[in-house]
Coordinates of C-alpha atoms and ligand atoms in Angstrom, one line a residue:
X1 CA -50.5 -49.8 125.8
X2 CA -49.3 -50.6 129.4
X3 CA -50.3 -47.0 131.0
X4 CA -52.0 -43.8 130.4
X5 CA -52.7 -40.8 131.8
X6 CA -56.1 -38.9 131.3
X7 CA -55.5 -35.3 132.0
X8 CA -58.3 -33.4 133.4
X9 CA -59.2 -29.6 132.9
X10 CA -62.6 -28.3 132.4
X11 CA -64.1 -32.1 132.3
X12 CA -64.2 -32.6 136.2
X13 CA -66.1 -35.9 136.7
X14 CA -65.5 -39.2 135.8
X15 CA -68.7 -40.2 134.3
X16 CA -69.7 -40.1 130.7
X17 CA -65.9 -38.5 129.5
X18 CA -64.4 -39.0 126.2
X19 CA -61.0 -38.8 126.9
X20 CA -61.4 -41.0 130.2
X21 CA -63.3 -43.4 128.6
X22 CA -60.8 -43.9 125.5
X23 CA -57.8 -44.1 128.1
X24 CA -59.6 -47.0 130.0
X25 CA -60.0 -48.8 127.0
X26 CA -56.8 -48.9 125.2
X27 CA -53.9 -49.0 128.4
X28 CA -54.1 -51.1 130.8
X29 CA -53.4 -48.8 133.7
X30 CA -55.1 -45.2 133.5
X31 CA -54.0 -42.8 136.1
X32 CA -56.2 -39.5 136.2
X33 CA -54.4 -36.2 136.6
X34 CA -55.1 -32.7 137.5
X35 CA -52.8 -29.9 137.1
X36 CA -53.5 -26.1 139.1
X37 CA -52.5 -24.0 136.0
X38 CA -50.2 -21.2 137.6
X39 CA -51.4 -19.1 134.0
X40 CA -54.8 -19.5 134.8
X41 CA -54.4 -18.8 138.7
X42 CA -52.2 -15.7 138.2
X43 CA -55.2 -14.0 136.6
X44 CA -58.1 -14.5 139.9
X45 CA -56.8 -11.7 142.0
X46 CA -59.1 -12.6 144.8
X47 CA -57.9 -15.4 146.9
X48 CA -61.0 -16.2 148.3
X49 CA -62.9 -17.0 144.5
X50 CA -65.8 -19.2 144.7
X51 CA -64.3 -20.8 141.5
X52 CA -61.9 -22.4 143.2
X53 CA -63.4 -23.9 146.2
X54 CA -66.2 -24.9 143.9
X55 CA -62.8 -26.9 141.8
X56 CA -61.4 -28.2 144.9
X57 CA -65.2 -29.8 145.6
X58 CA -65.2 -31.5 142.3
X59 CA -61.5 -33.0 142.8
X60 CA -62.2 -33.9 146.3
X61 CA -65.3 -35.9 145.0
X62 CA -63.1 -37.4 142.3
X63 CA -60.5 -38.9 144.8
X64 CA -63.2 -40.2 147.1
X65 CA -64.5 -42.4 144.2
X66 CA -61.1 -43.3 142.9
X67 CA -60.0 -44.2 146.0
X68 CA -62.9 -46.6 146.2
X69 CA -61.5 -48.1 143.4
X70 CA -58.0 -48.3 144.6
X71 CA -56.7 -45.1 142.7
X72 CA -56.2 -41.9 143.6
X73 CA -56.5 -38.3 141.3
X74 CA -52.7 -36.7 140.9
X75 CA -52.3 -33.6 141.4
X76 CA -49.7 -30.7 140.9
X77 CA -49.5 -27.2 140.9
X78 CA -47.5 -25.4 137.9
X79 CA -46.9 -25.2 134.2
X80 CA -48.8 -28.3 132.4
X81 CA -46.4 -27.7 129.5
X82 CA -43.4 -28.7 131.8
X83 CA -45.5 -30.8 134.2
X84 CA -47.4 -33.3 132.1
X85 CA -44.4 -34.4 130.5
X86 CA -42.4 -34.7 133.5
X87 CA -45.2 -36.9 135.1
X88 CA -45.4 -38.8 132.3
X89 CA -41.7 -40.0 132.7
X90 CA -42.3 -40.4 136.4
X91 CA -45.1 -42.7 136.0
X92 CA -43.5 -44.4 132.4
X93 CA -46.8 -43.3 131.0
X94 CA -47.3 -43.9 126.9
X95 CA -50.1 -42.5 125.8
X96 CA -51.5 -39.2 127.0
X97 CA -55.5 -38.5 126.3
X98 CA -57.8 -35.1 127.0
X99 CA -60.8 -33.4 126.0
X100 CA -60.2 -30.4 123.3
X101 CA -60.1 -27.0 125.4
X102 CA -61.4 -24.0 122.4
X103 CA -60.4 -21.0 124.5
X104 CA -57.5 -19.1 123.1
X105 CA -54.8 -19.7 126.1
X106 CA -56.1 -23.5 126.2
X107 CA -55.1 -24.2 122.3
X108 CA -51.9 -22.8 123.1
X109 CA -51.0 -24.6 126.1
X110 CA -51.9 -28.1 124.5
X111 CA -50.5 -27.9 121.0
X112 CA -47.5 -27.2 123.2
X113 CA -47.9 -29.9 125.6
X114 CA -48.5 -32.2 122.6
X115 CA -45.2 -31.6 120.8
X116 CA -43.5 -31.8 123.8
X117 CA -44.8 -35.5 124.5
X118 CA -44.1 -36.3 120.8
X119 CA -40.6 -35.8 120.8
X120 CA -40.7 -38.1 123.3
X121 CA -42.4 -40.1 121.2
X122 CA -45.0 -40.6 123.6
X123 CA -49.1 -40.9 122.0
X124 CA -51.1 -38.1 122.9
X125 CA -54.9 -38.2 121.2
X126 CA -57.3 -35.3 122.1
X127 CA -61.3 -35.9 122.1
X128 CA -64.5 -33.6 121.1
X129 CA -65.9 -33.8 124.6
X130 CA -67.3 -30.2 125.9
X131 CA -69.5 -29.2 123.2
X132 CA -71.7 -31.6 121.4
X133 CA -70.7 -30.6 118.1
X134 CA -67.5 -28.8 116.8
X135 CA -66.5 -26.3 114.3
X136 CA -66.2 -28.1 111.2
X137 CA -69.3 -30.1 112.1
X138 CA -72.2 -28.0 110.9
X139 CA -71.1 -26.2 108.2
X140 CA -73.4 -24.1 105.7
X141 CA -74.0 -25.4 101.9
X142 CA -70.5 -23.5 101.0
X143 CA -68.7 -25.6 103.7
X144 CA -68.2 -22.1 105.6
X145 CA -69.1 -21.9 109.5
X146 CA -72.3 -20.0 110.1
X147 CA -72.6 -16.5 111.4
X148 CA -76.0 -16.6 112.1
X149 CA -77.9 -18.4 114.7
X150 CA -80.9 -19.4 113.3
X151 CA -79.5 -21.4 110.3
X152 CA -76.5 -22.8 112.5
X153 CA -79.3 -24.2 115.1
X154 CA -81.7 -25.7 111.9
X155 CA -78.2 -27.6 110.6
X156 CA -77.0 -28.6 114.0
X157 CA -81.2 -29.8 114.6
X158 CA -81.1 -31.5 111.4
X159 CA -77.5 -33.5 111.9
X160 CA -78.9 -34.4 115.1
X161 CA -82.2 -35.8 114.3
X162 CA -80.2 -37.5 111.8
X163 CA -77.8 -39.7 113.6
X164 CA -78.8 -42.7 114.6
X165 CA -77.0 -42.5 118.3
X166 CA -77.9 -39.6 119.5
X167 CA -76.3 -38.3 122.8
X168 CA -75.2 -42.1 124.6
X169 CA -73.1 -42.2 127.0
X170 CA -69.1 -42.5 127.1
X171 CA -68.8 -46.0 129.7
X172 CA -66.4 -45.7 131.7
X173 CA -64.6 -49.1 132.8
X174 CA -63.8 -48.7 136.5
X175 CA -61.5 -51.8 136.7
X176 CA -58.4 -50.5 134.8
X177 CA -57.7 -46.9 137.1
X178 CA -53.8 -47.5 138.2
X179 CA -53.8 -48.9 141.5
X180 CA -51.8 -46.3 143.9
X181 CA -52.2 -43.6 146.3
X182 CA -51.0 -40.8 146.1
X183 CA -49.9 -39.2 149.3
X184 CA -50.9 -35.4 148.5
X185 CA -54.5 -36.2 147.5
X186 CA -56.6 -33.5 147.8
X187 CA -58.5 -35.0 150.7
X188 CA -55.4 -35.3 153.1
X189 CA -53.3 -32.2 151.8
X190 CA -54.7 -28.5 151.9
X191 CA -54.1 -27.8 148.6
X192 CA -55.5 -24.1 148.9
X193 CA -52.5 -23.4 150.8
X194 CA -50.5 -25.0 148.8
X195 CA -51.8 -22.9 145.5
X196 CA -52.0 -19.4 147.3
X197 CA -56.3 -19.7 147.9
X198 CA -58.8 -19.0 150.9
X199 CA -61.1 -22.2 151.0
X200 CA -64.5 -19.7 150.4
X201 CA -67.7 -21.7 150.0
X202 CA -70.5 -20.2 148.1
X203 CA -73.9 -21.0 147.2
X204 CA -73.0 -23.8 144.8
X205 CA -71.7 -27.1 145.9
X206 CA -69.1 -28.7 143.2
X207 CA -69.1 -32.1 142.0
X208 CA -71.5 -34.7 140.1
X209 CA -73.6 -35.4 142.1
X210 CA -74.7 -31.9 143.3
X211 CA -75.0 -31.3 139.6
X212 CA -77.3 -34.7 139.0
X213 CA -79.1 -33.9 141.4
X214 CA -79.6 -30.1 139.9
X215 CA -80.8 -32.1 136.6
X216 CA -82.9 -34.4 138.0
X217 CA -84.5 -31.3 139.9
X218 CA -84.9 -29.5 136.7
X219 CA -87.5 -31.8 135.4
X220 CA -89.9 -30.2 137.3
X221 CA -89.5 -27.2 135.4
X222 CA -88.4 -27.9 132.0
X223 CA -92.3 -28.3 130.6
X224 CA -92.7 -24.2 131.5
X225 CA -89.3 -23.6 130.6
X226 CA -90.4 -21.3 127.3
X227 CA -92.5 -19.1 129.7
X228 CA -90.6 -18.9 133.1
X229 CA -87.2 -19.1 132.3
X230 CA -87.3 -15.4 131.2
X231 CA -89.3 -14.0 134.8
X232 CA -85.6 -14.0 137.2
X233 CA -87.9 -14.1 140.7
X234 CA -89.0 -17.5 139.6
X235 CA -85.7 -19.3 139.5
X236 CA -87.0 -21.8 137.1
X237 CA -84.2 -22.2 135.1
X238 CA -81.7 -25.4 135.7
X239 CA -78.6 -23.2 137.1
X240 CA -76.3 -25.7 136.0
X241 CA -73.9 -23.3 134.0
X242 CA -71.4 -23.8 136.7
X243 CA -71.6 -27.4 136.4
X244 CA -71.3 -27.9 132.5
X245 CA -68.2 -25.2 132.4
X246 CA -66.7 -27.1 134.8
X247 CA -67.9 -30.6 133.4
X248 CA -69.1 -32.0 136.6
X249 CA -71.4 -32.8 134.0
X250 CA -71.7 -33.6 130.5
X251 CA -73.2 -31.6 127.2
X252 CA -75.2 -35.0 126.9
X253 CA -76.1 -35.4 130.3
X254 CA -78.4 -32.1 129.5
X255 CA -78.6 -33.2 125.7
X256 CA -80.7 -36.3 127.2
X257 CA -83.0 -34.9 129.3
X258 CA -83.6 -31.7 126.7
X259 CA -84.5 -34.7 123.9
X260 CA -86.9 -36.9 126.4
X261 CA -90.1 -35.0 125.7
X262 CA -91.7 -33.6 122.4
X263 CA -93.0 -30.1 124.4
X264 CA -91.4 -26.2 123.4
X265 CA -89.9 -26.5 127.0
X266 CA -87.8 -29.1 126.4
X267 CA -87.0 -27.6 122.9
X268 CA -86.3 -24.2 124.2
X269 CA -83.8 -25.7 126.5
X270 CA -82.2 -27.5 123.4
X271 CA -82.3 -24.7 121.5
X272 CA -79.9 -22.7 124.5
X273 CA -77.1 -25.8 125.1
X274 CA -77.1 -25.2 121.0
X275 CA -76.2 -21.5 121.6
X276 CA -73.7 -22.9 123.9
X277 CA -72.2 -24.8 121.1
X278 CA -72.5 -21.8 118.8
X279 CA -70.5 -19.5 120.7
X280 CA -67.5 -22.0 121.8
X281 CA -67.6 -22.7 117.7
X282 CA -66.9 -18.6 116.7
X283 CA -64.7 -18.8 119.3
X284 CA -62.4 -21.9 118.4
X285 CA -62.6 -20.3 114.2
X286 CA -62.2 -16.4 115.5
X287 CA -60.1 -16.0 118.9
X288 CA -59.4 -12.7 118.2
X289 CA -63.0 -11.9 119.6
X290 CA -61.6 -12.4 122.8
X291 CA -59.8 -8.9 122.9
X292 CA -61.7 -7.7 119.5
X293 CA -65.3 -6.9 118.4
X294 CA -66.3 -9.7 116.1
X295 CA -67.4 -7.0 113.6
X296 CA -64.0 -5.1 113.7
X297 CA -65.3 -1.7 112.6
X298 CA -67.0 -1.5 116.1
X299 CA -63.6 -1.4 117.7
X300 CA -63.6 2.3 116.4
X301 CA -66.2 3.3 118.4
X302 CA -65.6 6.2 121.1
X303 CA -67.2 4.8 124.7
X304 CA -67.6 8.1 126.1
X305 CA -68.9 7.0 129.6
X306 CA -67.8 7.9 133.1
X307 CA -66.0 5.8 135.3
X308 CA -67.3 6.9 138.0
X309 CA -70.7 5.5 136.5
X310 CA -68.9 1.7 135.9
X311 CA -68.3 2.1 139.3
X312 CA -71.8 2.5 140.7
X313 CA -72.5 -0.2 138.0
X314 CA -70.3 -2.7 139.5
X315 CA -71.7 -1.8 143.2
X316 CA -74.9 -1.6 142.0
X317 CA -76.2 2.1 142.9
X318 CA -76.7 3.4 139.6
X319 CA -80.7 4.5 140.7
X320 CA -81.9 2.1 138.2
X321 CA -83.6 -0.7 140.6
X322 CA -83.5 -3.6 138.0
X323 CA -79.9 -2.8 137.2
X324 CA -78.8 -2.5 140.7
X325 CA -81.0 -5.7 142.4
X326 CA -79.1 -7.8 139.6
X327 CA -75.5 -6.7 140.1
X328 CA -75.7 -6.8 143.8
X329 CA -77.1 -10.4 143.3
X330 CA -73.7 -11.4 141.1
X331 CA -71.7 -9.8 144.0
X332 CA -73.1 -11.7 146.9
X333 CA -73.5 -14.8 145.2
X334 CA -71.7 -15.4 141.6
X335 CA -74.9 -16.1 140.2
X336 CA -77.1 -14.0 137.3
X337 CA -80.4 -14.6 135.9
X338 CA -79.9 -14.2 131.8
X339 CA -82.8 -12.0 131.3
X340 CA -80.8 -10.0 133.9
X341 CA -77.3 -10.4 132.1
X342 CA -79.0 -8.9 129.0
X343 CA -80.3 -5.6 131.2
X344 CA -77.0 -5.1 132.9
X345 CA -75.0 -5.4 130.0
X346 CA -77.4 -3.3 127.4
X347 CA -77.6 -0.6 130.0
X348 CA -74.0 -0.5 131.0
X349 CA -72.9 -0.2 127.2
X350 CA -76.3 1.4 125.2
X351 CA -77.1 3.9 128.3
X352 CA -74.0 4.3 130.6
X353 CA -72.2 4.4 126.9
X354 CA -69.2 2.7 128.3
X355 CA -66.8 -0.7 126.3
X356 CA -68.6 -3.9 126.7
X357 CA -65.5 -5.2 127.5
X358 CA -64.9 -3.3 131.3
X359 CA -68.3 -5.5 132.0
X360 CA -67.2 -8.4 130.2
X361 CA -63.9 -8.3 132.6
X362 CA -66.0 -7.9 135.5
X363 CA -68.2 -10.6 134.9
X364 CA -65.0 -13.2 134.3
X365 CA -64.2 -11.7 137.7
X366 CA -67.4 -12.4 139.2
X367 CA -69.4 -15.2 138.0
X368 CA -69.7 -18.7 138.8
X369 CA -70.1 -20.0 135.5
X370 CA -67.5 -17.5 133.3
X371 CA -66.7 -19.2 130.8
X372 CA -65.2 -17.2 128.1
X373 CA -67.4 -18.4 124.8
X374 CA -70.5 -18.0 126.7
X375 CA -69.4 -14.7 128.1
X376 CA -67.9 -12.7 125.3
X377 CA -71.0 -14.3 123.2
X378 CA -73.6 -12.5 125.4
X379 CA -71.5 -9.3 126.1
X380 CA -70.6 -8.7 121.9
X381 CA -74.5 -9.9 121.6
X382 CA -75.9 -7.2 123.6
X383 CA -73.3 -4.2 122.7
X384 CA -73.9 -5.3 118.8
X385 CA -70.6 -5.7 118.1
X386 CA -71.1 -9.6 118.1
X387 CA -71.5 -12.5 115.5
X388 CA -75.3 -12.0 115.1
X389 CA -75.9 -9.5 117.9
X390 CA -78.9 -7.7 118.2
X391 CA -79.1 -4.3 115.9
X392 CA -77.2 -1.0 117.2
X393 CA -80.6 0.3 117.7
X394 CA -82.2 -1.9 120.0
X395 CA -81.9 -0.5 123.0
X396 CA -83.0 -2.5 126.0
X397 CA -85.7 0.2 128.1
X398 CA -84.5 -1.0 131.8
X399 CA -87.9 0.8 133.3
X400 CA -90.1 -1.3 130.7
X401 CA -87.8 -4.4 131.0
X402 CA -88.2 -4.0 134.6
X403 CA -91.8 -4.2 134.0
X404 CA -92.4 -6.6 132.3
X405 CA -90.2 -9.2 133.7
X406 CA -90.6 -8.5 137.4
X407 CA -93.6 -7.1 137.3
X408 CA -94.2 -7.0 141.4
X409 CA -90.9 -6.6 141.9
X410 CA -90.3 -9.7 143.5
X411 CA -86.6 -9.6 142.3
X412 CA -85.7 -6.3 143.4
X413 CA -87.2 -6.2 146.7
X414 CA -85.0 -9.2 147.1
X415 CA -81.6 -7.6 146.5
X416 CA -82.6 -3.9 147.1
X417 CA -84.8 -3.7 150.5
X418 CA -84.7 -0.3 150.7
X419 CA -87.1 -0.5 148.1
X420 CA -89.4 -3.3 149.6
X421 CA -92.2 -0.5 150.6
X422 CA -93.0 0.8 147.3
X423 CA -95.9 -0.3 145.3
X424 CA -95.6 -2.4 142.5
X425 CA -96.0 0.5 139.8
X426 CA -93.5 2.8 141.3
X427 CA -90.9 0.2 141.9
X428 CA -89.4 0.2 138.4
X429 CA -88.5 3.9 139.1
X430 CA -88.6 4.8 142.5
X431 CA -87.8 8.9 141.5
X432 CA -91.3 8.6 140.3
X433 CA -92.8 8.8 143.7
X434 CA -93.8 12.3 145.2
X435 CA -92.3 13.2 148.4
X436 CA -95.8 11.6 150.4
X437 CA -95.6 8.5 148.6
X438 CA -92.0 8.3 149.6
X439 CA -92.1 9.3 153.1
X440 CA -95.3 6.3 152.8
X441 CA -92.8 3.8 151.4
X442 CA -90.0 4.1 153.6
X443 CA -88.0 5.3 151.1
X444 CA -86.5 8.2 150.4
X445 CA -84.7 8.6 147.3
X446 CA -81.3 10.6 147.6
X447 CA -81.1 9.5 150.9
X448 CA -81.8 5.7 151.1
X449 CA -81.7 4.6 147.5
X450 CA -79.8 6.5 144.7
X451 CA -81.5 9.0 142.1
X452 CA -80.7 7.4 138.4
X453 CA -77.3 8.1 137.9
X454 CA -78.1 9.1 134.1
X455 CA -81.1 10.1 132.6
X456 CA -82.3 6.9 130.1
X457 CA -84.1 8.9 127.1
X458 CA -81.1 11.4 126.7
X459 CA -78.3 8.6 126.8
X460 CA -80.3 6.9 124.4
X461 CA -80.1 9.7 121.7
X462 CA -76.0 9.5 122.9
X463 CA -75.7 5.5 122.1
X464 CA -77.1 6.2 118.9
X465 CA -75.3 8.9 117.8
X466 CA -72.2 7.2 119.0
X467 CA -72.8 4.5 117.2
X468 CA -74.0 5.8 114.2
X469 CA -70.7 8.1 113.9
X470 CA -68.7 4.7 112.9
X471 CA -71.2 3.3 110.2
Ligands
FAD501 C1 -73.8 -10.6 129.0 C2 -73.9 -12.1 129.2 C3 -72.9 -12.9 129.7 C4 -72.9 -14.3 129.8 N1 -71.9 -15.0 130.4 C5 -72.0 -16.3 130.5 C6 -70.9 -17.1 131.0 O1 -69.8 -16.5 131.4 N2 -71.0 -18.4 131.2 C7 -72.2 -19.0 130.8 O2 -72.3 -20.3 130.9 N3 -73.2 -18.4 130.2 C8 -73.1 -17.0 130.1 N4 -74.2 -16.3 129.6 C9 -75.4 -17.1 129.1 C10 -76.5 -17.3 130.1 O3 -76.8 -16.1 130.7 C11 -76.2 -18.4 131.1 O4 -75.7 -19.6 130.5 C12 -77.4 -18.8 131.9 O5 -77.9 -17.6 132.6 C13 -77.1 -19.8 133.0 O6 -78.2 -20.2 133.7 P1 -78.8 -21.6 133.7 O7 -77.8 -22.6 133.8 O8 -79.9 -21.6 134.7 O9 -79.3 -21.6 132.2 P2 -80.6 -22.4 131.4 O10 -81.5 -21.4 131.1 O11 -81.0 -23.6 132.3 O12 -79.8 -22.9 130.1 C14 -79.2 -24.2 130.0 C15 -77.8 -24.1 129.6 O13 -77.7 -23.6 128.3 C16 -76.5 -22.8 128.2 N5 -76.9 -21.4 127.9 C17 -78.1 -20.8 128.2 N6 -78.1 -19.6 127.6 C18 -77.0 -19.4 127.0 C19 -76.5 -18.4 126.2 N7 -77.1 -17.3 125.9 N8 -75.2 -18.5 125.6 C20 -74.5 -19.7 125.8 N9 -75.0 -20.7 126.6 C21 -76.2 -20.6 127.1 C22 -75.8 -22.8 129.6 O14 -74.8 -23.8 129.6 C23 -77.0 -23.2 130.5 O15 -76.6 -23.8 131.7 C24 -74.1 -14.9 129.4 C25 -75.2 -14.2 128.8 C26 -75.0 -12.8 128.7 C27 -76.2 -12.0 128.1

């Protein structure tokens, strides 16, 4: 084949990718492309997302090393269904390759794409590149997908240990990119303007090497990881959930590191990329989750929260200092502990009683790494209306959780300062304190920090009544 395209998406680097690495080896030519879905953009009502400057920072590092190579990243702004093919007659391109995208929207858009180009009569070929393993690729004995976890992870362990290459890296052939320029590269052209967008930089930088260096950095930490990753104040974990969604790096650039050591660290942090994989594979075989409980007879139940209470959620004033430290922490920065997910989202649905998916919506609003597996995953898993969520009746205690996993308070005091002169014990529940221990503090609560919006024990009875009434 004379020339090919390699379109990229959510696979922003040009190291260790499938599709890239394919296209390099059977055209000639390879010209890399990047389209700015108008469908996707549509949906991020604020102009200034972090998302997308933290895109534009992985493109602008992908031109700077294709230009050292004489190529140059194409870029367009549109719909890929009508865009890829007309590129593809602009350039005379023959063969079209990318890595499989499972989100619902995604499937759609390609399958389209890829009849288009066919009746052109032009090669498309799509790769396994985001996940490690796919849906069909650890089944149970029955040949059915699992449903559970802890099977799914022995099987997808077991394939794994059983394969002789185990996560080696795509090469990538840097003589055969097509030689060109283009003239509205994303280093010379503003493309924010051109696409409607505020250039906004956040905490997190996009690109390869930021999320290398992340990796690298991790090592430090991965022996403890069983321990510390759970305790938010310690920031222990690898934060590179940004990075994998947006592929500045690959599942076996983490796979690698996660296999280097025999230690529970290094297998707990295998055992989470294998959640990953577990909740992109429900939702490539069940996409009606994403609108849908995946048990469907927990769409019946009646939320019978305020909104008023969502509200103070979202803002963070709900009187509940774990709650409120964490969400205020997702507003300034895009960023969430897990352990801190799992409070927020147990509280907002289990004791603010209202539909997991008003949080789920705000967190694809809000955080750096949405991605939508990963998301709806941890939001069905914690209102138990998930593939192997947690029972009805475990409700998360956010004064005990509080407790135990920021025991001084080292998280809250960071994101709720009001609160920074209370002791240790009284921190979890600041209502707790009498009026000298507040005056004592600093803090005085119904003036400088919010009495709990809703009293925990009572709304517990609630969620389990409520749920209960659809069993
Ligand atoms: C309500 C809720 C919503 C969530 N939404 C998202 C989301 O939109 N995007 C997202 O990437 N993760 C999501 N998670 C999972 C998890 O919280 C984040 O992946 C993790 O906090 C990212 O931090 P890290 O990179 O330091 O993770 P580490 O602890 O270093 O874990 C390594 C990697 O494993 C993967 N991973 C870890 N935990 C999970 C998990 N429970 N499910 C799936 N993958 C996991 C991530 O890719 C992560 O980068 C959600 C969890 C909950 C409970």
């Amino acid at each position: 084949m004379k020339r090919a395209l390699t379109w990229i998406r959510r696979d922003l680097r040009l190291h260790d990718h499938h599709a890239l690495s394919e296209s390099l080896k059977s055209a000639d030519e390879t010209i890399v492309v990047f389209i700015f879905d108008e469908t996707i953009l549509e949906k991020l009502h604020n102009k200034n997302d972090l998302r997308v400057t933290f895109i534009m920072q992985s493109l602008k590092e992908i031109e700077t090393t294709l230009a050292k190579l004489g190529s140059s990243l194409l870029v367009r702004f549109g719909n890929p269904v009508t865009l890829i093919p007309q590129i593809v007659d602009e350039y005379k391109i023959e063969g079209v390759f990318f890595n499989r995208d499972y989100e619902p929207y995604a499937k759609l858009r390609d399958s389209e794409v890829t009849k288009r180009l066919r009746a052109k009569d032009v090669g498309v070929a799509s790769y396994k590149d985001s996940v490690f393993y796919e849906k069909n690729e650890v089944l149970n004995g029955s040949g059915e997908i699992y449903k559970v976890f802890t099977p799914y992870k022995n099987k997808w362990l077991e394939k794994f240990h059983a394969q002789e290459d185990t996560a080696s890296e795509y090469f990538i052939s840097n003589k055969k990119f097509y030689q060109y320029k283009n003239p509205k590269n994303v280093l010379d052209t503003d493309w924010f303007y051109e696409i409607g967008f505020i250039e906004t930089p956040g905490v997190l930088i996009g690109g390869s090497k930021e999320a290398l260096k992340l990796l690298t950095q991790f090592r430090q930490y991965i022996s403890n990881y069983k321990e510390a990753r759970d305790v938010p104040a310690l920031e222990q974990t690898s934060n590179l959930s940004t990075y994998i969604r947006m592929g500045n790096l690959s599942v076996r650039d983490m796979i690698r590191l996660s296999i280097e050591k025999k230690n529970p660290g290094y297998e707990t942090w295998l055992s989470e990329i294998i959640w990953r994989d577990f909740y992109h594979m429900i939702l490539d075989a069940y996409p009606r989750i994403e609108n849908n409980s995946f048990k469907p007879q927990y769409d019946a139940i009646k939320w019978i929260g305020k909104k008023e209470d969502f509200e103070k959620w979202c803002d963070g004033q709900t009187g509940f200092p774990i709650v409120d430290s964490a969400m205020r922490c997702l507003n300034a920065t895009g960023l969430m502990h897990n352990r801190l997910r799992m409070i927020v989202a147990s509280f907002l649905t289990k004791t603010l009683l209202i539909n997991w998916r008003l949080g789920e919506k705000y967190f694809a609003e809000k955080l750096y790494d949405y991605d939508m597996a990963a998301n709806n995953g941890g939001w069905q898993w914690s209102a138990s209306t998930g593939v192997d969520a947690q029972p009805y009746f475990r409700i998360f205690n956010p004064y005990s959780q509080s407790e135990k996993f920021d025991s001084e308070g080292l998280f809250i005091r960071r994101w709720c300062p009001e609160l920074d002169g209370i002791s240790n014990k009284k921190i979890h529940a600041p209502q707790e304190m009498d009026m000298f221990e507040q005056a004592q503090s600093g803090c005085v609560v119904g003036k400088d920090y919010p009495y709990p919006i809703v009293d925990y024990k009572s709304q517990r009875d609630k969620a389990l009544k409520m749920y209960k009434e659809i069993r």
